Tab-separated table of C-alpha atoms and ligand atoms in Angstrom:
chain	number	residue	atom	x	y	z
D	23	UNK	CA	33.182	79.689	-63.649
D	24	UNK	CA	33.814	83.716	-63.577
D	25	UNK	CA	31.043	84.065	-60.830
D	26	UNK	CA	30.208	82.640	-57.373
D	27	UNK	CA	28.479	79.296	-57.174
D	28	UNK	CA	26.297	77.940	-54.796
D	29	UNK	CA	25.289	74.352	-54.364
D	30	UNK	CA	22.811	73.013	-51.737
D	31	UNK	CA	23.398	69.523	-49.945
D	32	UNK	CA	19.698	68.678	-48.883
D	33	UNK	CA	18.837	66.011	-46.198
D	34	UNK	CA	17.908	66.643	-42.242
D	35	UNK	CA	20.426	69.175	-41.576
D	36	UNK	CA	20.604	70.844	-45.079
D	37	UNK	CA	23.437	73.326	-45.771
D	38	UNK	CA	25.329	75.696	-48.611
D	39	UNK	CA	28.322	75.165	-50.302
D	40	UNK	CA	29.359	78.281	-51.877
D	41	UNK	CA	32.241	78.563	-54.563
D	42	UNK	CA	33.975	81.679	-55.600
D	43	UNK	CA	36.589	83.894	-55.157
D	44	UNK	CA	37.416	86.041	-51.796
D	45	UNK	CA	34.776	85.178	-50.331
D	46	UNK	CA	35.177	86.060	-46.436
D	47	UNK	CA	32.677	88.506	-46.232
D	48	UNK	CA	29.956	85.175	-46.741
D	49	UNK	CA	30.940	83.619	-43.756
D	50	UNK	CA	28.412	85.188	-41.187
D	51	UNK	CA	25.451	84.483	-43.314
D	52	UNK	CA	26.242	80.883	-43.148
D	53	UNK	CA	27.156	81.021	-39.652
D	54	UNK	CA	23.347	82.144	-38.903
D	55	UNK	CA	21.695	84.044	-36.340
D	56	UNK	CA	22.601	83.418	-32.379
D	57	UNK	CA	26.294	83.078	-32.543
D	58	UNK	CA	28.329	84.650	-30.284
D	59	UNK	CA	31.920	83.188	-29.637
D	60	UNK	CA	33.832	81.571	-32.572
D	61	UNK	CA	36.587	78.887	-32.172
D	62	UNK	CA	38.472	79.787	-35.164
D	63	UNK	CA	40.686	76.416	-35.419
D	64	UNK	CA	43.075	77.041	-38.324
D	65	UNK	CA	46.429	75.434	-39.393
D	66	UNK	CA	48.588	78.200	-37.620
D	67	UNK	CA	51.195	77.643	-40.445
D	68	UNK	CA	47.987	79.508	-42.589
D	69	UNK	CA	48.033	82.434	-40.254
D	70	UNK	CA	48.487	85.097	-43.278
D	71	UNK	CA	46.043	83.587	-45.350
D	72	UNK	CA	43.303	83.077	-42.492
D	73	UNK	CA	44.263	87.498	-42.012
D	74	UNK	CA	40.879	88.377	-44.264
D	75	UNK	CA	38.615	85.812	-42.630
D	76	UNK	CA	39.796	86.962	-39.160
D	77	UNK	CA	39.069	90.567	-39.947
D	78	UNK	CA	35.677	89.671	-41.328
D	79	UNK	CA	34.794	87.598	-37.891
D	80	UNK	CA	36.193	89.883	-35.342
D	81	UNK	CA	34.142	92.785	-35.741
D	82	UNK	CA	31.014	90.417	-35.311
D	83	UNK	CA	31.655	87.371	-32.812
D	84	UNK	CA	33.991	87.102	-29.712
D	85	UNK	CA	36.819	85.233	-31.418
D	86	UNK	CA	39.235	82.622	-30.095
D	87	UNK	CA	41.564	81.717	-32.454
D	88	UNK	CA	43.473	78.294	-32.040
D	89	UNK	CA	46.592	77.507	-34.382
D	90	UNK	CA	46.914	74.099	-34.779
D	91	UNK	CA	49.498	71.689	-36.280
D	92	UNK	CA	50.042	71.131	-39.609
D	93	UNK	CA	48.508	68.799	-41.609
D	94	UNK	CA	48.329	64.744	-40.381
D	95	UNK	CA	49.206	66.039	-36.693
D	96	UNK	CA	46.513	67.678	-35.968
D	97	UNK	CA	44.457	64.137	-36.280
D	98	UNK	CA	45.900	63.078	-32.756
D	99	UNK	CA	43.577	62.770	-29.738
D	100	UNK	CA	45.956	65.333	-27.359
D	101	UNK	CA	45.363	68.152	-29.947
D	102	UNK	CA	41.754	67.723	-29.771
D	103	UNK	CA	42.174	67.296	-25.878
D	104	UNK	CA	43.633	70.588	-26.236
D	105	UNK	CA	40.772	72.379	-28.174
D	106	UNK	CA	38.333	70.801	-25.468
D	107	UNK	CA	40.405	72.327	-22.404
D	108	UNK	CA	40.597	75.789	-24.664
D	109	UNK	CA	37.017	75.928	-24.928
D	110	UNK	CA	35.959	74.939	-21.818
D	111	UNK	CA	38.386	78.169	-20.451
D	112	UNK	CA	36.548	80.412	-22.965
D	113	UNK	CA	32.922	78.911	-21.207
D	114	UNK	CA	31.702	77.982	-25.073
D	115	UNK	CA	27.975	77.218	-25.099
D	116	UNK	CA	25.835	75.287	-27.418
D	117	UNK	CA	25.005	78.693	-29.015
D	118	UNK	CA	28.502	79.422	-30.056
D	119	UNK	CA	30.493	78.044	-33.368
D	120	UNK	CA	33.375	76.594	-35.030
D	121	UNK	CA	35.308	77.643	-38.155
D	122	UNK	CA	37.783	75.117	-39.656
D	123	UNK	CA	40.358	77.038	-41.682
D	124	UNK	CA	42.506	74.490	-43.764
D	125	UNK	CA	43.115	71.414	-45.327
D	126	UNK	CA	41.663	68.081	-44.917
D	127	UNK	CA	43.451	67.309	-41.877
D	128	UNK	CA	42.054	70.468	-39.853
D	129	UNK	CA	38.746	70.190	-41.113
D	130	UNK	CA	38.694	66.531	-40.351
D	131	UNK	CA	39.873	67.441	-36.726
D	132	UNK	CA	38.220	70.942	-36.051
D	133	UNK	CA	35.040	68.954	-37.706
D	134	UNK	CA	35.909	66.243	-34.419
D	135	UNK	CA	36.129	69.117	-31.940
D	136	UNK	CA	32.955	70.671	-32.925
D	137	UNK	CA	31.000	66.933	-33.036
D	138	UNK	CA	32.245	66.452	-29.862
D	139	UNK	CA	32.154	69.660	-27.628
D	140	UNK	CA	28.497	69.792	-25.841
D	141	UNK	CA	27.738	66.883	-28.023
D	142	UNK	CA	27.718	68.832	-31.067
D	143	UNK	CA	28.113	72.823	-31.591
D	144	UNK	CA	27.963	74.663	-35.231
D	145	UNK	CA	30.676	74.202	-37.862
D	146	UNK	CA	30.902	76.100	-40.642
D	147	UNK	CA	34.198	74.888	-42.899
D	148	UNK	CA	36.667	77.374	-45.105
D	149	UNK	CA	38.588	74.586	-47.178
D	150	UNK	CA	41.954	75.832	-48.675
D	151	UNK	CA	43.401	72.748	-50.289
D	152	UNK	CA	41.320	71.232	-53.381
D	153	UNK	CA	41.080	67.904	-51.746
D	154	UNK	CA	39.450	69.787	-48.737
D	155	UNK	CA	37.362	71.745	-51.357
D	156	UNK	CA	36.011	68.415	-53.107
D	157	UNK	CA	35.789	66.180	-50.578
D	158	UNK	CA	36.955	66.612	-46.932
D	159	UNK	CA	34.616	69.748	-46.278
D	160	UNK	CA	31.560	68.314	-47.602
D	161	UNK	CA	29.793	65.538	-46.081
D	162	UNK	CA	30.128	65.624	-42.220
D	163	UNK	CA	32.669	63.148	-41.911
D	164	UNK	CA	34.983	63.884	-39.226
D	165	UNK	CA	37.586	62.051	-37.330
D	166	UNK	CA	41.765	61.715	-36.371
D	167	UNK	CA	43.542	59.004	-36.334
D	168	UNK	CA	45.140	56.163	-33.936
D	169	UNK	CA	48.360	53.843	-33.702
D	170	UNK	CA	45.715	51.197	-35.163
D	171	UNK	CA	45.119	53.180	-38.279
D	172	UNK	CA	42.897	55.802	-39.958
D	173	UNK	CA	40.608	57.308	-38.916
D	174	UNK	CA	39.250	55.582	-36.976
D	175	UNK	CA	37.747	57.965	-34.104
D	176	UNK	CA	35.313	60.199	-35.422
D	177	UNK	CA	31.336	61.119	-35.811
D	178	UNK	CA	29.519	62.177	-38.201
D	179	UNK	CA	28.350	66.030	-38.176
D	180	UNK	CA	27.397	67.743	-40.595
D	181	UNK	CA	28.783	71.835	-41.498
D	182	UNK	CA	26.064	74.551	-41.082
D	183	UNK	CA	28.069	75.880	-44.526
D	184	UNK	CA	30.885	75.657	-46.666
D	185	UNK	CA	33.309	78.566	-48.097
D	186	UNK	CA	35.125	77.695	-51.052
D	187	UNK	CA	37.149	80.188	-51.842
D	188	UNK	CA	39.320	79.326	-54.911
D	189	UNK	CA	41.696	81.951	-54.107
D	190	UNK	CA	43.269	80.270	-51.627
D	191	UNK	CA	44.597	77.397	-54.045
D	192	UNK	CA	46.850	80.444	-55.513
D	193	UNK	CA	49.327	79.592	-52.796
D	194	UNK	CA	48.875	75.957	-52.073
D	195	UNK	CA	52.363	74.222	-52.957
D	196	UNK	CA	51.854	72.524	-56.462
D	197	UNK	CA	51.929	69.113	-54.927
D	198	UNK	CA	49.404	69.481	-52.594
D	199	UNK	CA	47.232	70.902	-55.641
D	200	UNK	CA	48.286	67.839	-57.585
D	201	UNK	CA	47.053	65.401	-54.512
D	202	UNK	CA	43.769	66.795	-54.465
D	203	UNK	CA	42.812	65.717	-57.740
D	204	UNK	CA	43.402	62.018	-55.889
D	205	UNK	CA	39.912	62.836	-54.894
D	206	UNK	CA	38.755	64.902	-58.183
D	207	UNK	CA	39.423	61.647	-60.569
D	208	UNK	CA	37.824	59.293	-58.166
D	209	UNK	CA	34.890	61.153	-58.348
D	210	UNK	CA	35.492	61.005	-62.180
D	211	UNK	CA	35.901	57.201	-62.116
D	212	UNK	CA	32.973	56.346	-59.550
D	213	UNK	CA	30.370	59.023	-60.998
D	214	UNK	CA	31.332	61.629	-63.384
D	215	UNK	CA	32.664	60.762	-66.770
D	216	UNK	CA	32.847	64.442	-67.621
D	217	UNK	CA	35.941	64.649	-65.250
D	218	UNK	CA	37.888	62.157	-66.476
D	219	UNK	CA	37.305	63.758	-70.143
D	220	UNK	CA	38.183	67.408	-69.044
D	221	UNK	CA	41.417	66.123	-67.171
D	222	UNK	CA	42.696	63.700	-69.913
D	223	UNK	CA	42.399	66.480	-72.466
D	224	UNK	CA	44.409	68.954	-70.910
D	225	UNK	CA	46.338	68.014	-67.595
D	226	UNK	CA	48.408	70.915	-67.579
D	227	UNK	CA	44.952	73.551	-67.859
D	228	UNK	CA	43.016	71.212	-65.175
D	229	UNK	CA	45.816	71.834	-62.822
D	230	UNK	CA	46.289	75.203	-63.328
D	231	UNK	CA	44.683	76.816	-59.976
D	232	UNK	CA	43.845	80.584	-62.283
D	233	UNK	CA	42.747	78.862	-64.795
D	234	UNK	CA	38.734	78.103	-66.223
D	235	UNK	CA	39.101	74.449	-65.732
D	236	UNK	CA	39.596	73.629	-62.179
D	237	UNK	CA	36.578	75.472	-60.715
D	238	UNK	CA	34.578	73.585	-63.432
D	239	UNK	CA	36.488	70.240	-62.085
D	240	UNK	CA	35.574	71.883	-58.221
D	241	UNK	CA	32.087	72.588	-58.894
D	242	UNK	CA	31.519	68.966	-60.612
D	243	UNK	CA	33.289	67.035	-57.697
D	244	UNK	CA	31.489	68.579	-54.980
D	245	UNK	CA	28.270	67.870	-56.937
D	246	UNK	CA	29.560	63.654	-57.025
D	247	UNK	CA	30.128	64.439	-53.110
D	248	UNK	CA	26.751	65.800	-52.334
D	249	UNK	CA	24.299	63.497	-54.719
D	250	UNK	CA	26.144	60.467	-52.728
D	251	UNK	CA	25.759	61.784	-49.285
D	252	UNK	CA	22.392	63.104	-49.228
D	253	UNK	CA	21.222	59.601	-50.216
D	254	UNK	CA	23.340	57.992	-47.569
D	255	UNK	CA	24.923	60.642	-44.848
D	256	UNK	CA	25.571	57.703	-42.082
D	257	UNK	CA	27.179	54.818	-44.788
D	258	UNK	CA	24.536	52.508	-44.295
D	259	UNK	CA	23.854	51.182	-47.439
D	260	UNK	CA	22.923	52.593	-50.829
D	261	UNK	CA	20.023	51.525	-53.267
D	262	UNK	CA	19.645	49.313	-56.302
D	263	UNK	CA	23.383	47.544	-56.003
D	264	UNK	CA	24.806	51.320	-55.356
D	265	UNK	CA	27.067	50.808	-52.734
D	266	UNK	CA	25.766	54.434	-51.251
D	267	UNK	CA	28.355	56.837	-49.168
D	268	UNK	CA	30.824	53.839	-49.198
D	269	UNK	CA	31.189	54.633	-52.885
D	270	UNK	CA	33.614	57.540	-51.748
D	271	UNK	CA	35.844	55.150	-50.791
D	272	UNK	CA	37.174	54.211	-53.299
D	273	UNK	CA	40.534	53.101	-53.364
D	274	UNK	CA	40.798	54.245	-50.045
D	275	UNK	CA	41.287	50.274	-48.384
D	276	UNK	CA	44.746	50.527	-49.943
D	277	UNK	CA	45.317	53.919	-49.674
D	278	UNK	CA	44.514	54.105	-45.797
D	279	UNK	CA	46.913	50.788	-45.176
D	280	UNK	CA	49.805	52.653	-47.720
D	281	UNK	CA	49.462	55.582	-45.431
D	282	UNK	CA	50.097	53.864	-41.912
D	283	UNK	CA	52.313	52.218	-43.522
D	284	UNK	CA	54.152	55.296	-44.127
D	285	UNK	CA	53.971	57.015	-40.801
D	286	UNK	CA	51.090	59.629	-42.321
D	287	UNK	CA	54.004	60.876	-44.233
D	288	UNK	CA	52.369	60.278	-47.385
D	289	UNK	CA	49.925	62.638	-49.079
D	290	UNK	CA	46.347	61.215	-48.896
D	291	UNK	CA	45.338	62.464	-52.200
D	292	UNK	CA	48.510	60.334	-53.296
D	293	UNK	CA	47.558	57.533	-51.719
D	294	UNK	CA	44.196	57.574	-53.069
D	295	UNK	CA	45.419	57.402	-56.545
D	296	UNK	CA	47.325	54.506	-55.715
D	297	UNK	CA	45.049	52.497	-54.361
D	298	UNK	CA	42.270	53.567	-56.911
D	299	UNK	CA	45.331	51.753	-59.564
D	300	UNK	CA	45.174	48.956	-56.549
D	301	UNK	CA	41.488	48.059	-56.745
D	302	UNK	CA	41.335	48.828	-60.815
D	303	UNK	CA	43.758	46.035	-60.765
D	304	UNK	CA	41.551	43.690	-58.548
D	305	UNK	CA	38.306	44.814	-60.713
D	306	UNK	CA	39.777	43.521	-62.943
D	307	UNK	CA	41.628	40.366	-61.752
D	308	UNK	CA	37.923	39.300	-60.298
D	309	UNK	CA	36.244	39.973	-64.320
D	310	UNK	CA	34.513	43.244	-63.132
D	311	UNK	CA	36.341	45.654	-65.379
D	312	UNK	CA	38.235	45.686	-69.218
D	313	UNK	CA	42.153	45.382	-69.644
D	314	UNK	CA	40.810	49.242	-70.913
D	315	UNK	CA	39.120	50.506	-68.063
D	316	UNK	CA	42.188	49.236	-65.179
D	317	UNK	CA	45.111	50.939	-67.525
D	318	UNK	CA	42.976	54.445	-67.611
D	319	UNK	CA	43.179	54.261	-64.217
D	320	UNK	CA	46.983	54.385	-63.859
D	321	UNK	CA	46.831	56.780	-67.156
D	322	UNK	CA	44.717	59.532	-65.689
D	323	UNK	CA	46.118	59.617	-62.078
D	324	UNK	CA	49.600	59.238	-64.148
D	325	UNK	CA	48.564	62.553	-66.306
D	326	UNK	CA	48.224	64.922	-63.748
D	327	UNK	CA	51.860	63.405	-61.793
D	328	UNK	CA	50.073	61.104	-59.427
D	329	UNK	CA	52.063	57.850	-58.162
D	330	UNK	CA	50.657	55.026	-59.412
D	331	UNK	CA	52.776	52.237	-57.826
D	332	UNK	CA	53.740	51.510	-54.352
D	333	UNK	CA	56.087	49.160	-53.196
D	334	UNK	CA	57.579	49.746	-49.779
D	335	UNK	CA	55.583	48.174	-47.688
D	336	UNK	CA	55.045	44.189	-47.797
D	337	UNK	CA	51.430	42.894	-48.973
D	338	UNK	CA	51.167	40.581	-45.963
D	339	UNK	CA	51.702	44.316	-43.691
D	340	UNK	CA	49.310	46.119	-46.587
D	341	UNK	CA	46.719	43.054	-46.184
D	342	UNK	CA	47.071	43.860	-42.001
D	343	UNK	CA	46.253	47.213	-42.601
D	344	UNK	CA	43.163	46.661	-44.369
D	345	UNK	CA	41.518	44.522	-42.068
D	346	UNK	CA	41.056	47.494	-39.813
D	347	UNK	CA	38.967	49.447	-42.640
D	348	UNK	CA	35.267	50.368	-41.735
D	349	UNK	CA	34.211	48.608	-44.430
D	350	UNK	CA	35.551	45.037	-42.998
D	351	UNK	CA	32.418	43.447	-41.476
D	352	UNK	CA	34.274	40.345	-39.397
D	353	UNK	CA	37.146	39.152	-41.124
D	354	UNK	CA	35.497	39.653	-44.369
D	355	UNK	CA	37.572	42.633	-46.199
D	356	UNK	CA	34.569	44.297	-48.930
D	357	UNK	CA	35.803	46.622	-51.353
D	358	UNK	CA	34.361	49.127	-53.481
D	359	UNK	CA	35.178	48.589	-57.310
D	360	UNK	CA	33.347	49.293	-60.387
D	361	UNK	CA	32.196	47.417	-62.919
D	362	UNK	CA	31.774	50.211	-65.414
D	363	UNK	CA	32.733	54.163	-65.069
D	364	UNK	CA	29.957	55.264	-62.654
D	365	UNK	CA	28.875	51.906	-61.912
D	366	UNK	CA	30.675	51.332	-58.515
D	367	UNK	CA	29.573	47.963	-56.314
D	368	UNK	CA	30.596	46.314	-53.065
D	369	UNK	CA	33.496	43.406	-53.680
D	370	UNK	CA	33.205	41.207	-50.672
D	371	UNK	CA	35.671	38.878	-49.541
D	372	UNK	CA	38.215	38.324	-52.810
D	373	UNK	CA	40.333	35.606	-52.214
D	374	UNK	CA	43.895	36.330	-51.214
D	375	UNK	CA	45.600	35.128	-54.457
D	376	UNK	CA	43.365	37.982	-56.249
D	377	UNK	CA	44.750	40.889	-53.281
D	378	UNK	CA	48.245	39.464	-53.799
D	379	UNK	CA	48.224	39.616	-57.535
D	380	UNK	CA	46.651	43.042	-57.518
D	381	UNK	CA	49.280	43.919	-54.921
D	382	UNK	CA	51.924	42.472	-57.211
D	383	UNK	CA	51.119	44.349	-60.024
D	384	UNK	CA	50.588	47.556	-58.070
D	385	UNK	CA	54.249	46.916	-56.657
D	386	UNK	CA	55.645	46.503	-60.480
D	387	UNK	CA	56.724	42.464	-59.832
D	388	UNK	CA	53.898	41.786	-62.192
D	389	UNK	CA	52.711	43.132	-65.412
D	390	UNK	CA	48.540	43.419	-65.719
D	391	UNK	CA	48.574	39.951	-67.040
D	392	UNK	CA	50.213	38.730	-63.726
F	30	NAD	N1	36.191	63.945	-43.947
F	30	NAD	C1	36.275	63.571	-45.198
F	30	NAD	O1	35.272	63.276	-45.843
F	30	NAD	C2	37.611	63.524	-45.858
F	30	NAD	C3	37.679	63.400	-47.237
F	30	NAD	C4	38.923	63.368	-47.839
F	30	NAD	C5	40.075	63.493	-47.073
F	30	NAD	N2	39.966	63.632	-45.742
F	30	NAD	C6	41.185	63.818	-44.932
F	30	NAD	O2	41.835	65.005	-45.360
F	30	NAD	C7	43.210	64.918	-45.041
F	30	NAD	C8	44.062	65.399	-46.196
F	30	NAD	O3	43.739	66.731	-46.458
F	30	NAD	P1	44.668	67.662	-47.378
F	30	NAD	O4	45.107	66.913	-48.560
F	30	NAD	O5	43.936	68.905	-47.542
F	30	NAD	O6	45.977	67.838	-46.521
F	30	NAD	P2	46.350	68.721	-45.236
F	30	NAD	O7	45.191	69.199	-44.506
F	30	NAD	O8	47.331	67.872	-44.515
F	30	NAD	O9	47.075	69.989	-45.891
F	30	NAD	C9	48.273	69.798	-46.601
F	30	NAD	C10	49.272	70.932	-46.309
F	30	NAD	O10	48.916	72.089	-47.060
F	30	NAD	C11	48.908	73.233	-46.204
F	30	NAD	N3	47.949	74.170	-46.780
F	30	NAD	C12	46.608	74.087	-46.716
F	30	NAD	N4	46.043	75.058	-47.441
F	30	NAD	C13	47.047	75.802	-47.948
F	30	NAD	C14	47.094	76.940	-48.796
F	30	NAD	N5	45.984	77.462	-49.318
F	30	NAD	N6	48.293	77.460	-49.100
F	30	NAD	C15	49.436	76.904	-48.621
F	30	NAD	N7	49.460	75.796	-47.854
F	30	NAD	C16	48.273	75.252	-47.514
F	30	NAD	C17	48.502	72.639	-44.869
F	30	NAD	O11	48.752	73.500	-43.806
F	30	NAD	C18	49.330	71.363	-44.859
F	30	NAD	O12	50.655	71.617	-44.511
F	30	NAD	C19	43.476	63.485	-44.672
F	30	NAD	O13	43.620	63.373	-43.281
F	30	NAD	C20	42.227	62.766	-45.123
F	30	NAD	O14	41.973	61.616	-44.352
F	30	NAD	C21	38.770	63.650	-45.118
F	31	LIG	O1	33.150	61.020	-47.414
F	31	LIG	C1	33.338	59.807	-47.484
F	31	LIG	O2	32.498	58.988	-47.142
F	31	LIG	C2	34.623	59.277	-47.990
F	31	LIG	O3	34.862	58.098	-47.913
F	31	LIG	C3	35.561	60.269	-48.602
F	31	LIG	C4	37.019	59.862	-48.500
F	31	LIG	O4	37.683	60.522	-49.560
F	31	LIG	C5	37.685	60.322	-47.213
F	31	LIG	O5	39.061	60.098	-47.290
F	31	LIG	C6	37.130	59.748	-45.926
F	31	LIG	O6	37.631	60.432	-44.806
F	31	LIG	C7	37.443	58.303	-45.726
F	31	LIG	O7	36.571	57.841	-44.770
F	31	LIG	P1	36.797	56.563	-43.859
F	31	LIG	O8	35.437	56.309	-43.359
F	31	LIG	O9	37.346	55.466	-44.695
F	31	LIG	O10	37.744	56.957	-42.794
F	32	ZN	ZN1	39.797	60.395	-49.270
């Protein structure tokens, strides 16, 4: 993709997503007409990179710009207590908007401030990690996390825009480039094929943040994002046996326990890829999936330098954790798995020998036969 990109999410509250390179000078058109203050809420360790998008917003909009904490810290309920008292000093009215400049975890949390100040104010988001770009930007889910677990304070609110700028992946650290495709495979496993195919036959050129095949991988990830969300923006159900927005979750039961079980120390794109290995493993325990289809899983996180095993944490504290998911109704634990690439459905209630023996095999005490 040599040129700029633009893909629509339609719905109530439609908006752009726009994919390129150095693309600051786009950001007032998709923060509309009207606005007059910007919160600029950016992960102050970013404060170089954020220099071109500041210049373009200053000139036009009363800016207050907030640094806040890098990555999972920023997801913390005194940091968005903070914003609130900030913008309350700077008299912010319903008129006014927010940029998110960051990762996941600022988006996520500027996403928060802006669903929750006045009830709801403009967002417009400027991703600059590829699991921001693919996933966390996109969609209107927002939220930060408590002692209990994951996310689990939050709204949904959708951006006025998105600005993808695929420059900004020339300085992301080369493991937080190789987390994002956590998300990018998912979206392979539960929807496109394609993505699978383009990152088994060349990790190295997928991965490569100049090269022709990650914007490709970008482009078709976001597209997964948007097709699920405009059908199902609130996760209330999907249609025909689809399991709707909860489709995107994928793995994630697992991957939210591994990472409270880790302190939020652990990458979430990493623990994604785990627990998409995780519920491969129970797909196929419970007859859903091949011997095949579980082992590509491991293979194609595995290609790109995923982890694909976890064992740190005991199942009966992993099993704990995943009570707490949204997706628990009761004490009934549901899980998304697929029974074909593309064909994802809800798992409901799997008995505890199957979650032990999946666990077992994710922790390496059992081969995929155990
Ligand atoms: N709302 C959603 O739909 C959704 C979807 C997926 C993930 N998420 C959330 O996203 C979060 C993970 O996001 P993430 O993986 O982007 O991590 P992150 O936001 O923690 O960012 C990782 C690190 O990279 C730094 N960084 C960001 N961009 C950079 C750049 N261009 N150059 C150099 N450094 C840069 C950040 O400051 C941070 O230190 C998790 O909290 C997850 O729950 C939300
Ligand atoms: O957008 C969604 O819906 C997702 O589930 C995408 C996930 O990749 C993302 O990590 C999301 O934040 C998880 O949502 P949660 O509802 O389980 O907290
Ligand atoms: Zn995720």
């Amino acid at each position: 993709m040599s040129t700029e990109t633009t893909l629509h999410v339609g719905g109530a509250s439609p908006y752009d997503v726009v994919i390129g390179r150095g693309l600051a000078d786009r950001l007032p058109a998709l923060l509309g007409e009207g606005v007059q203050r910007v919160a600029f809420l950016y992960a102050a360790e970013l404060e170089q990179l954020a220099e071109p998008v500041l210049e373009v917003l200053r000139p036009l909009y009363d800016v207050l710009a907030l640094g806040l904490p890098s990555g999972e810290q920023t997801k913390d309920a005194d940091v968005i207590f903070q914003c609130w008292e900030a913008l309350g000093e700077a008299g912010f009215t319903r008129s006014d908007a927010v940029v998110t400049f960051g990762g996941g975890a600022t988006t996520d949390a500027g996403g928060f401030v802006a669903a929750s100040w006045l009830r709801g104010v403009k967002v417009v988001h400027v991703p600059t990690t590829l699991l921001a770009m693919v996933d966390a930007a996109v969609g209107g889910k927002t939220g930060i996390n408590t002692a209990a677990g994951k996310n689990l304070v939050g709204a949904f609110h959708e951006p006025s825009g998105v600005l993808v700028d695929l420059d900004t992946l020339l300085t992301l650290p080369r493991a937080e480039l190789v987390a994002g495709f956590g998300e990018v495979i998912k979206c392979g496993f539960i929807a496109d094929p394609e993505i699978l195919a383009l990152v088994e036959a060349d990790p190295a050129a997928a991965t490569d943040p100049a090269g022709n095949v990650l914007p490709e991988l970008v482009q078709r990830a976001i597209q997964v994002k948007i097709d699920v969300v405009v059908d199902d923006l609130k996760e209330t159900g999907g249609r025909d046996g689809h399991p709707g927005r909860e489709a995107l979750n994928y793995g994630h039961t697992m991957a939210h326990a591994i990472e409270r079980a880790e302190g939020y120390t652990m990458r979430h794109g990493e623990a994604v890829a785990i627990g998409c290995v995780y519920i491969a493993e129970l797909a196929r325990l419970t007859g859903h999936i091949s011997d095949e289809l579980a082992a590509r899983h491991a293979a194609t996180f595995g290609a790109v330098g995923l982890p694909t095993a976890y064992d740190r944490a005991s199942f009966d504290d992993l099993l704990a954790a995943m009570r707490v998911d949204k997706k628990s109704r009761g004490n009934t634990l549901r899980f998304v798995v697929l029974d074909d690439i593309g064909k994802p459905v809800v798992l409901s209630g799997p008995s505890e020998e199957h979650l032990r023996a999946a666990y077992d095999v994710m922790a390496g005490v059992a081969g995929q036969d155990g």
